[in-house]
Amino acid sequence: MLKSLLEAIDILESKDPLSKIREKVKGIKYEEKNFGEVTYLKAYYGNGGKKRVEILGRLGAIQMKDSKGLVSDADGAIVSLALILELINLKDKGITFDVDVSVVTNISLNAKLIPHKPFNFMIPLIDFNDALKEEVDPNADLILSIDSTKGNRLAKYDDFAITHVIKDGYILKLEDEVIDIYNRVTGHEVYMVPLTTGDLLPLDFNVYHISTLISPWLYTDSPVIGLATVSKQVVPGYVTGVLNMEMLEHTSRFCLEILKYVEKEGKIYNEEELKEIEEKLGKSNLIRVKRGST
């Protein structure tokens, strides 16, 4: 995984990353969509697997205008690109997965800054909801949403942190086996992102969001797990020189191990718990704020 990670960073730091990516993904289904300065890339692995998992790299941009090098916000693009490169590398070695994978991220050299404390959010140079529509794979059975979340005062760890499952407006506990994967990959106890109700609301609600990590749930009926690249320091998304290689490798490897787990029909959350909640309380009121569904 480390080799693929280093290759992803090398590609994204180049003057023309898209041409290099196109060369690397020959042989698998791949498409690009341009929205002005924003280019979304979508790479697809597999053909008729048991399940479909989306690896979604969320970010405003990999670089900022006049910056030199990858910014902190680029983590989602780095991890998602590293994952597809690793899948291609394993396929070349004869190692394949009976699970379909869609990898989605954007490759942009500038982003919008919107008000947020302690530092402004970076979002793509298109309408935020349009970005989410483009990012969410409607055919995915599970979405792993990866987003740099260093500009906050709550999730302050020295490795990536994870959310519980977001499904149908409820926050549901991760299955213990998923936490076990996290423990094995990182070598330490699980680091959780402390979510509030505000985090599940659209960004146009004037409430605190730790990041836009789990916003994709607004456009899918499938479960979403947030993977937040964080730091002990409060770091703006638009600064350079803060890539944490160990954290990025752990995040990438966690995604790969989740694919193996899903291939073996492992459960992400307890479906009976959601059924119990809905039978006793009804559908979540947060369903009303959804902007789209499968």
Short mmCIF file of C-alpha atoms in Angstrom, two decimals:
data_model
loop_
_atom_site.label_atom_id
_atom_site.label_comp_id
_atom_site.label_asym_id
_atom_site.label_seq_id
_atom_site.Cartn_x
_atom_site.Cartn_y
_atom_site.Cartn_z
CA MET A 1 0.00 0.00 0.00
CA LEU A 2 2.84 2.39 0.75
CA LYS A 3 4.15 2.18 -2.81
CA SER A 4 0.73 3.08 -4.21
CA LEU A 5 0.41 5.93 -1.71
CA LEU A 6 3.75 7.42 -2.68
CA GLU A 7 2.83 7.07 -6.34
CA ALA A 8 -0.48 8.85 -5.76
CA ILE A 9 1.25 11.76 -4.05
CA ASP A 10 3.84 11.98 -6.80
CA ILE A 11 1.09 12.09 -9.44
CA LEU A 12 -0.99 14.71 -7.63
CA GLU A 13 2.02 16.96 -7.11
CA SER A 14 2.78 17.02 -10.83
CA LYS A 15 1.84 19.85 -13.20
CA ASP A 16 -0.63 17.66 -15.09
CA PRO A 17 -1.94 14.98 -12.72
CA LEU A 18 -4.91 14.03 -14.88
CA SER A 19 -2.77 12.89 -17.81
CA LYS A 20 -0.72 10.70 -15.47
CA ILE A 21 -3.87 9.25 -13.90
CA ARG A 22 -5.31 8.42 -17.33
CA GLU A 23 -2.17 6.49 -18.15
CA LYS A 24 -2.30 4.54 -14.90
CA VAL A 25 -5.96 3.50 -15.14
CA LYS A 26 -5.85 2.10 -18.66
CA GLY A 27 -7.65 -1.22 -18.67
CA ILE A 28 -10.40 -0.27 -16.21
CA LYS A 29 -13.52 1.83 -16.69
CA TYR A 30 -12.68 5.47 -16.14
CA GLU A 31 -14.39 8.79 -16.79
CA GLU A 32 -13.91 12.49 -16.10
CA LYS A 33 -16.44 15.27 -15.76
CA ASN A 34 -15.45 18.92 -15.95
CA PHE A 35 -17.23 21.74 -14.17
CA GLY A 36 -15.18 24.80 -14.95
CA GLU A 37 -12.00 24.51 -12.87
CA VAL A 38 -13.24 21.37 -11.14
CA THR A 39 -12.63 17.93 -12.66
CA TYR A 40 -14.24 14.88 -11.11
CA LEU A 41 -12.62 11.55 -11.87
CA LYS A 42 -14.43 8.26 -11.49
CA ALA A 43 -12.66 4.93 -11.73
CA TYR A 44 -14.44 1.58 -11.56
CA TYR A 45 -12.98 -1.77 -10.53
CA GLY A 46 -14.73 -5.12 -10.97
CA ASN A 47 -17.68 -6.36 -12.94
CA GLY A 48 -20.62 -7.90 -11.17
CA GLY A 49 -19.20 -8.42 -7.68
CA LYS A 50 -21.31 -9.32 -4.66
CA LYS A 51 -21.42 -5.75 -3.40
CA ARG A 52 -20.37 -2.31 -4.58
CA VAL A 53 -18.31 -0.05 -2.33
CA GLU A 54 -17.59 3.58 -3.10
CA ILE A 55 -14.29 5.10 -1.97
CA LEU A 56 -15.09 8.80 -2.01
CA GLY A 57 -12.25 11.28 -1.66
CA ARG A 58 -13.88 14.55 -0.57
CA LEU A 59 -12.00 17.84 -0.82
CA GLY A 60 -12.09 21.38 -2.07
CA ALA A 61 -8.84 21.15 -4.02
CA ILE A 62 -5.47 19.39 -4.06
CA GLN A 63 -3.71 22.75 -4.27
CA MET A 64 -4.62 26.39 -3.78
CA LYS A 65 -3.85 29.21 -6.15
CA ASP A 66 -0.27 30.44 -5.65
CA SER A 67 0.53 27.54 -3.28
CA LYS A 68 3.42 25.18 -3.94
CA GLY A 69 2.63 21.57 -3.16
CA LEU A 70 -0.36 19.62 -1.91
CA VAL A 71 -2.52 21.28 0.71
CA SER A 72 -3.91 19.63 3.82
CA ASP A 73 -7.32 19.34 2.16
CA ALA A 74 -5.88 17.00 -0.51
CA ASP A 75 -6.01 13.92 1.75
CA GLY A 76 -9.24 12.56 0.25
CA ALA A 77 -7.79 12.65 -3.27
CA ILE A 78 -4.54 11.05 -2.10
CA VAL A 79 -6.21 8.13 -0.34
CA SER A 80 -8.78 7.43 -3.06
CA LEU A 81 -6.17 7.52 -5.82
CA ALA A 82 -3.82 5.32 -3.79
CA LEU A 83 -6.61 2.78 -3.37
CA ILE A 84 -7.38 2.45 -7.08
CA LEU A 85 -3.65 2.23 -7.88
CA GLU A 86 -3.31 -0.55 -5.31
CA LEU A 87 -6.26 -2.47 -6.75
CA ILE A 88 -4.69 -2.25 -10.22
CA ASN A 89 -1.33 -3.32 -8.81
CA LEU A 90 -2.88 -6.33 -7.06
CA LYS A 91 -4.79 -7.26 -10.21
CA ASP A 92 -1.51 -7.28 -12.15
CA LYS A 93 -0.22 -9.75 -9.55
CA GLY A 94 -3.24 -11.99 -10.04
CA ILE A 95 -5.04 -10.88 -6.87
CA THR A 96 -8.63 -9.87 -7.54
CA PHE A 97 -11.68 -9.05 -5.43
CA ASP A 98 -15.24 -10.31 -5.78
CA VAL A 99 -16.54 -6.86 -4.96
CA ASP A 100 -17.07 -3.85 -7.21
CA VAL A 101 -15.38 -0.59 -6.29
CA SER A 102 -16.07 2.92 -7.50
CA VAL A 103 -13.45 5.55 -6.69
CA VAL A 104 -14.56 9.16 -6.94
CA THR A 105 -12.63 12.36 -6.20
CA ASN A 106 -11.93 15.76 -7.67
CA ILE A 107 -8.68 17.16 -9.01
CA SER A 108 -8.73 20.92 -8.71
CA LEU A 109 -6.06 23.56 -8.21
CA ASN A 110 -8.22 26.06 -6.39
CA ALA A 111 -11.23 26.06 -4.05
CA LYS A 112 -13.75 28.31 -2.35
CA LEU A 113 -13.31 29.27 1.30
CA ILE A 114 -16.50 29.59 3.32
CA PRO A 115 -16.84 30.80 6.94
CA HIS A 116 -16.18 28.21 9.63
CA LYS A 117 -14.43 28.28 12.99
CA PRO A 118 -11.59 27.93 13.80
CA PHE A 119 -10.66 28.02 10.09
CA ASN A 120 -12.64 28.46 6.90
CA PHE A 121 -13.88 25.36 5.04
CA MET A 122 -12.54 24.57 1.58
CA ILE A 123 -15.21 23.43 -0.89
CA PRO A 124 -15.08 22.90 -4.68
CA LEU A 125 -15.58 25.82 -7.04
CA ILE A 126 -19.09 24.64 -7.89
CA ASP A 127 -22.34 24.60 -5.93
CA PHE A 128 -21.85 22.40 -2.88
CA ASN A 129 -24.98 20.36 -3.51
CA ASP A 130 -24.03 19.90 -7.15
CA ALA A 131 -20.68 18.59 -5.91
CA LEU A 132 -22.38 16.05 -3.65
CA LYS A 133 -24.66 14.89 -6.45
CA GLU A 134 -21.60 14.24 -8.57
CA GLU A 135 -19.67 12.55 -5.78
CA VAL A 136 -22.21 10.01 -4.57
CA ASP A 137 -22.41 6.72 -6.48
CA PRO A 138 -26.13 5.82 -6.55
CA ASN A 139 -25.29 2.15 -7.07
CA ALA A 140 -22.97 1.79 -4.06
CA ASP A 141 -24.03 -0.50 -1.21
CA LEU A 142 -21.58 1.27 1.12
CA ILE A 143 -19.80 4.62 0.95
CA LEU A 144 -16.49 5.31 2.68
CA SER A 145 -16.23 9.11 2.74
CA ILE A 146 -12.67 10.37 3.26
CA ASP A 147 -12.19 14.01 4.17
CA SER A 148 -9.49 16.12 5.77
CA THR A 149 -10.93 17.24 9.14
CA LYS A 150 -7.99 18.96 10.80
CA GLY A 151 -9.60 22.40 11.24
CA ASN A 152 -11.55 21.53 14.38
CA ARG A 153 -11.03 21.40 18.16
CA LEU A 154 -12.82 18.11 18.86
CA ALA A 155 -11.18 15.26 16.92
CA LYS A 156 -7.54 15.78 17.88
CA TYR A 157 -5.63 12.56 17.27
CA ASP A 158 -2.35 11.51 15.67
CA ASP A 159 -4.06 9.14 13.21
CA PHE A 160 -7.25 8.99 11.16
CA ALA A 161 -10.56 8.88 13.00
CA ILE A 162 -13.77 7.13 12.03
CA THR A 163 -17.47 7.78 12.43
CA HIS A 164 -20.23 5.38 13.24
CA VAL A 165 -22.57 4.49 10.37
CA ILE A 166 -24.95 7.14 9.04
CA LYS A 167 -28.08 5.54 7.59
CA ASP A 168 -31.52 7.02 6.98
CA GLY A 169 -30.94 9.93 9.36
CA TYR A 170 -29.75 7.77 12.25
CA ILE A 171 -26.25 7.25 13.66
CA LEU A 172 -25.73 3.51 14.12
CA LYS A 173 -22.90 1.72 15.89
CA LEU A 174 -20.18 0.16 13.76
CA GLU A 175 -20.01 -3.60 14.04
CA ASP A 176 -17.22 -4.78 16.32
CA GLU A 177 -15.51 -6.52 13.39
CA VAL A 178 -15.08 -3.15 11.63
CA ILE A 179 -13.54 -1.71 14.79
CA ASP A 180 -11.26 -4.76 14.93
CA ILE A 181 -10.05 -3.94 11.41
CA TYR A 182 -9.32 -0.38 12.51
CA ASN A 183 -7.39 -1.66 15.54
CA ARG A 184 -5.28 -4.05 13.45
CA VAL A 185 -4.52 -1.50 10.73
CA THR A 186 -3.52 1.31 13.09
CA GLY A 187 -2.14 -0.67 16.03
CA HIS A 188 -4.08 1.38 18.57
CA GLU A 189 -7.54 1.92 20.04
CA VAL A 190 -10.27 3.28 17.84
CA TYR A 191 -10.36 7.06 17.36
CA MET A 192 -13.91 8.28 16.82
CA VAL A 193 -15.21 11.50 15.28
CA PRO A 194 -17.65 13.11 17.75
CA LEU A 195 -20.68 13.86 15.58
CA THR A 196 -23.63 16.07 16.48
CA THR A 197 -27.04 16.38 14.87
CA GLY A 198 -25.68 19.45 13.07
CA ASP A 199 -23.19 17.29 11.20
CA LEU A 200 -26.04 15.44 9.52
CA LEU A 201 -27.70 18.63 8.34
CA PRO A 202 -27.05 20.32 4.99
CA LEU A 203 -24.30 22.92 4.98
CA ASP A 204 -26.81 25.73 4.44
CA PHE A 205 -28.14 25.19 7.96
CA ASN A 206 -26.52 27.74 10.26
CA VAL A 207 -25.22 25.16 12.74
CA TYR A 208 -21.77 23.83 13.54
CA HIS A 209 -20.35 21.13 11.25
CA ILE A 210 -17.09 19.48 12.25
CA SER A 211 -16.53 19.05 8.50
CA THR A 212 -18.52 17.94 5.47
CA LEU A 213 -17.31 14.39 6.05
CA ILE A 214 -20.70 12.70 6.25
CA SER A 215 -22.66 15.07 3.99
CA PRO A 216 -22.88 12.34 1.28
CA TRP A 217 -25.61 10.63 3.34
CA LEU A 218 -27.95 13.38 2.08
CA TYR A 219 -27.77 11.86 -1.41
CA THR A 220 -27.93 8.14 -0.73
CA ASP A 221 -30.01 5.50 1.01
CA SER A 222 -26.87 3.41 1.57
CA PRO A 223 -24.81 3.45 4.77
CA VAL A 224 -22.02 6.03 4.98
CA ILE A 225 -18.90 5.79 7.13
CA GLY A 226 -16.71 8.85 7.51
CA LEU A 227 -12.92 8.51 7.58
CA ALA A 228 -11.45 11.76 8.86
CA THR A 229 -7.78 12.59 8.47
CA VAL A 230 -7.09 14.64 11.56
CA SER A 231 -4.23 16.08 13.61
CA LYS A 232 -3.51 17.08 17.19
CA GLN A 233 -2.96 20.62 15.98
CA VAL A 234 -5.70 22.77 14.47
CA VAL A 235 -4.66 22.92 10.81
CA PRO A 236 -6.38 24.88 8.00
CA GLY A 237 -7.16 22.91 4.86
CA TYR A 238 -5.35 25.39 2.62
CA VAL A 239 -1.83 25.07 4.12
CA THR A 240 0.99 22.91 2.73
CA GLY A 241 3.66 20.82 4.38
CA VAL A 242 1.40 18.84 6.70
CA LEU A 243 1.04 15.44 4.99
CA ASN A 244 1.07 12.69 7.61
CA MET A 245 2.33 9.68 5.67
CA GLU A 246 1.58 7.11 8.36
CA MET A 247 -2.00 8.34 8.75
CA LEU A 248 -2.58 8.36 4.99
CA GLU A 249 -1.18 4.83 4.68
CA HIS A 250 -3.38 3.63 7.54
CA THR A 251 -6.46 5.21 5.96
CA SER A 252 -5.71 3.66 2.57
CA ARG A 253 -5.05 0.24 4.06
CA PHE A 254 -8.23 0.42 6.15
CA CYS A 255 -10.23 0.98 2.94
CA LEU A 256 -8.56 -2.04 1.35
CA GLU A 257 -9.30 -4.23 4.37
CA ILE A 258 -12.94 -3.13 4.37
CA LEU A 259 -13.19 -4.31 0.75
CA LYS A 260 -11.95 -7.73 1.85
CA TYR A 261 -14.42 -7.73 4.72
CA VAL A 262 -17.36 -6.79 2.49
CA GLU A 263 -16.28 -9.46 -0.01
CA LYS A 264 -16.75 -12.02 2.78
CA GLU A 265 -20.22 -10.59 3.41
CA GLY A 266 -19.21 -8.90 6.65
CA LYS A 267 -21.78 -6.60 8.22
CA ILE A 268 -21.07 -2.90 8.69
CA TYR A 269 -23.84 -2.23 11.21
CA ASN A 270 -26.60 -4.18 12.93
CA GLU A 271 -29.62 -3.95 10.63
CA GLU A 272 -31.89 -5.25 13.39
CA GLU A 273 -30.98 -2.23 15.52
CA LEU A 274 -32.16 0.16 12.80
CA LYS A 275 -35.34 -1.88 12.43
CA GLU A 276 -35.90 -1.71 16.21
CA ILE A 277 -35.38 2.07 16.29
CA GLU A 278 -37.75 2.68 13.39
CA GLU A 279 -40.40 0.38 14.85
CA LYS A 280 -40.30 2.23 18.19
CA LEU A 281 -39.63 5.80 17.01
CA GLY A 282 -40.54 5.82 13.34
CA LYS A 283 -38.45 7.20 10.50
CA SER A 284 -35.90 9.86 11.45
CA ASN A 285 -37.10 13.45 11.05
CA LEU A 286 -33.78 14.13 9.34
CA ILE A 287 -35.09 12.29 6.28
CA ARG A 288 -36.86 15.59 5.53
CA VAL A 289 -33.56 17.34 4.81
CA LYS A 290 -32.29 14.79 2.33
CA ARG A 291 -31.50 16.23 -1.07
CA GLY A 292 -31.64 13.00 -3.05
CA SER A 293 -31.79 9.22 -2.71
CA THR A 294 -31.28 6.05 -4.65
#
